Short mmCIF file of C-alpha atoms and ligand atoms in Angstrom, two decimals:
data_model
loop_
_atom_site.label_atom_id
_atom_site.label_comp_id
_atom_site.label_asym_id
_atom_site.label_seq_id
_atom_site.Cartn_x
_atom_site.Cartn_y
_atom_site.Cartn_z
CA UNK Q 405 33.53 -35.29 17.96
CA UNK Q 406 36.71 -37.30 16.79
CA UNK Q 407 39.30 -36.13 19.33
CA UNK Q 408 42.95 -37.38 19.72
CA UNK Q 409 44.78 -37.57 23.02
CA UNK Q 410 48.41 -38.25 23.15
CA UNK Q 411 50.62 -39.58 26.27
CA UNK Q 412 53.87 -41.10 26.96
CA UNK Q 413 56.33 -42.42 29.33
CA UNK Q 414 59.05 -40.28 31.17
CA UNK Q 415 61.57 -40.98 28.48
CA UNK Q 416 59.54 -40.97 25.61
CA UNK Q 417 60.44 -44.24 24.12
CA UNK Q 418 56.61 -45.35 24.87
CA UNK Q 419 54.15 -43.13 23.30
CA UNK Q 420 50.45 -43.85 22.62
CA UNK Q 421 46.82 -41.93 21.95
CA UNK Q 422 43.57 -42.67 22.39
CA UNK Q 423 40.35 -41.43 21.35
CA UNK Q 424 38.12 -41.05 24.07
CA UNK Q 425 37.82 -41.95 27.83
CA UNK Q 426 35.59 -43.80 30.19
CA UNK Q 427 32.93 -42.00 31.98
CA UNK Q 428 34.58 -42.43 35.80
CA UNK Q 429 38.05 -41.93 37.36
CA UNK Q 430 38.90 -42.31 40.86
CA UNK Q 431 41.93 -41.25 42.85
CA UNK Q 432 42.76 -44.91 44.34
CA UNK Q 433 44.57 -45.22 47.44
CA UNK Q 434 45.15 -48.75 47.76
CA UNK Q 435 48.60 -50.08 48.88
CA UNK Q 436 49.00 -51.46 45.35
CA UNK Q 437 48.84 -47.94 43.57
CA UNK Q 438 51.23 -46.33 45.99
CA UNK Q 439 53.88 -48.45 45.44
CA UNK Q 440 53.70 -48.45 42.00
CA UNK Q 441 53.23 -45.10 41.25
CA UNK Q 442 55.47 -43.84 44.24
CA UNK Q 443 53.04 -41.42 45.41
CA UNK Q 444 50.03 -41.25 47.54
CA UNK Q 445 47.38 -42.72 45.27
CA UNK Q 446 47.51 -43.77 41.59
CA UNK Q 447 44.72 -42.32 38.99
CA UNK Q 448 43.86 -44.56 36.30
CA UNK Q 449 41.45 -43.85 33.15
CA UNK Q 450 39.51 -46.39 30.90
CA UNK Q 451 40.30 -45.36 27.35
CA UNK Q 452 38.55 -45.73 24.07
CA UNK Q 453 40.38 -46.27 20.94
CA UNK Q 454 44.29 -46.75 22.19
CA UNK Q 455 47.03 -46.88 19.86
CA UNK Q 456 50.47 -47.49 21.09
CA UNK Q 457 52.35 -45.17 18.52
CA UNK Q 458 55.76 -46.45 19.89
CA UNK Q 459 57.86 -48.13 22.13
CA UNK Q 460 55.37 -51.51 22.58
CA UNK Q 461 58.66 -53.39 23.00
CA UNK Q 462 59.62 -51.21 26.16
CA UNK Q 463 56.61 -52.23 27.70
CA UNK Q 464 57.00 -54.32 30.96
CA UNK Q 465 53.99 -56.20 32.59
CA UNK Q 466 54.06 -57.24 36.40
CA UNK Q 467 51.26 -59.18 37.82
CA UNK Q 468 50.46 -58.69 41.53
CA UNK Q 469 49.91 -61.57 43.83
CA UNK Q 470 46.23 -60.98 43.13
CA UNK Q 471 46.63 -61.28 39.69
CA UNK Q 472 45.83 -57.33 38.65
CA UNK Q 473 48.74 -56.60 36.07
CA UNK Q 474 50.65 -53.29 35.97
CA UNK Q 475 52.16 -52.02 33.04
CA UNK Q 476 55.36 -49.68 33.07
CA UNK Q 477 58.09 -48.68 30.62
CA UNK Q 478 60.90 -50.75 31.57
CA UNK Q 479 63.59 -48.23 30.43
CA UNK Q 480 62.51 -44.92 32.41
CA UNK Q 481 60.09 -46.50 34.87
CA UNK Q 482 57.20 -44.82 34.52
CA UNK Q 483 53.97 -46.24 35.47
CA UNK Q 484 51.47 -46.36 32.65
CA UNK Q 485 48.91 -48.79 33.32
CA UNK Q 486 46.47 -51.45 35.05
CA UNK Q 487 44.25 -54.23 34.46
CA UNK Q 488 42.16 -56.64 35.95
CA UNK Q 489 42.97 -60.35 36.66
CA UNK Q 490 43.68 -61.97 33.04
CA UNK Q 491 42.38 -59.15 31.12
CA UNK Q 492 43.81 -58.49 27.60
CA UNK Q 493 46.17 -55.38 26.88
CA UNK Q 494 43.59 -53.93 25.07
CA UNK Q 495 41.56 -53.54 28.38
CA UNK Q 496 44.45 -51.43 29.89
CA UNK Q 497 43.43 -48.36 32.18
CA UNK Q 498 45.86 -45.73 31.64
CA UNK Q 499 48.01 -43.67 34.33
CA UNK Q 500 46.04 -40.20 34.18
CA UNK Q 501 48.98 -38.53 34.42
CA UNK Q 502 50.88 -39.97 31.36
CA UNK Q 503 49.03 -37.97 29.14
CA UNK Q 504 50.93 -35.05 27.38
CA UNK Q 505 47.79 -32.52 27.58
CA UNK Q 506 44.76 -31.24 29.41
CA UNK Q 507 42.29 -34.75 28.85
CA UNK Q 508 38.32 -34.23 29.34
CA UNK Q 509 38.20 -36.25 32.66
CA UNK Q 510 37.01 -35.33 35.91
CA UNK Q 511 38.02 -37.09 38.74
CA UNK Q 512 34.88 -38.01 40.55
CA UNK Q 513 35.69 -40.30 43.76
CA UNK Q 514 38.08 -41.13 46.18
CA UNK Q 515 38.42 -44.96 46.62
CA UNK Q 516 40.16 -47.75 48.70
CA UNK Q 517 40.53 -44.54 51.14
CA UNK Q 518 41.12 -47.55 54.13
CA UNK Q 519 44.72 -47.76 53.35
CA UNK Q 520 45.30 -44.03 52.87
CA UNK Q 521 48.90 -42.69 53.81
CA UNK Q 522 48.72 -40.64 56.87
CA UNK Q 523 50.56 -37.76 55.00
CA UNK Q 524 48.00 -37.21 52.49
CA UNK Q 525 44.57 -35.65 53.21
CA UNK Q 526 41.62 -36.41 51.35
CA UNK Q 527 39.84 -33.96 49.26
CA UNK Q 528 36.73 -32.67 51.03
CA UNK Q 529 35.05 -32.34 47.68
CA UNK Q 530 34.95 -35.60 46.56
CA UNK Q 531 33.29 -38.82 47.39
CA UNK Q 532 34.86 -41.23 49.89
CA UNK Q 533 34.86 -45.01 49.34
CA UNK Q 534 36.87 -47.20 52.14
CA UNK Q 535 37.15 -49.80 49.63
CA UNK Q 536 36.30 -50.06 46.01
CA UNK Q 537 33.69 -47.98 44.36
CA UNK Q 538 29.66 -49.44 44.90
ZN1 ZN R 669 60.21 -44.75 28.93
ZN1 ZN R 670 44.82 -48.66 43.28
#
């Protein structure tokens, strides 16, 4: 199977493509995801065969106090990705909502729910992890 999935930031300066995805993807309710994505939770997915098609020079990288690195478009502010501390850009997990089309990924968990915003209900059909995935 050889598929290509395209994504972009809001202003479309940053565009990318990947060939596949990690097996797992979770809705992360941690406070950093809330702030970074400006929403109740962030959903990031590991990718295979990432290529930046355009806008590489627009990528801006913010290192949080805990060392994790978050990447966004400095033109439009779109939240694009996440890396663990000291990870190279190649290991970025991408914000799942930046893909243009349907992708073969199923959210299978809700993590860091200890920090959930009180105005957002959890999904009853998905496993809940108070902190990270065990
Ligand atoms: Zn942009
Ligand atoms: Zn998070």
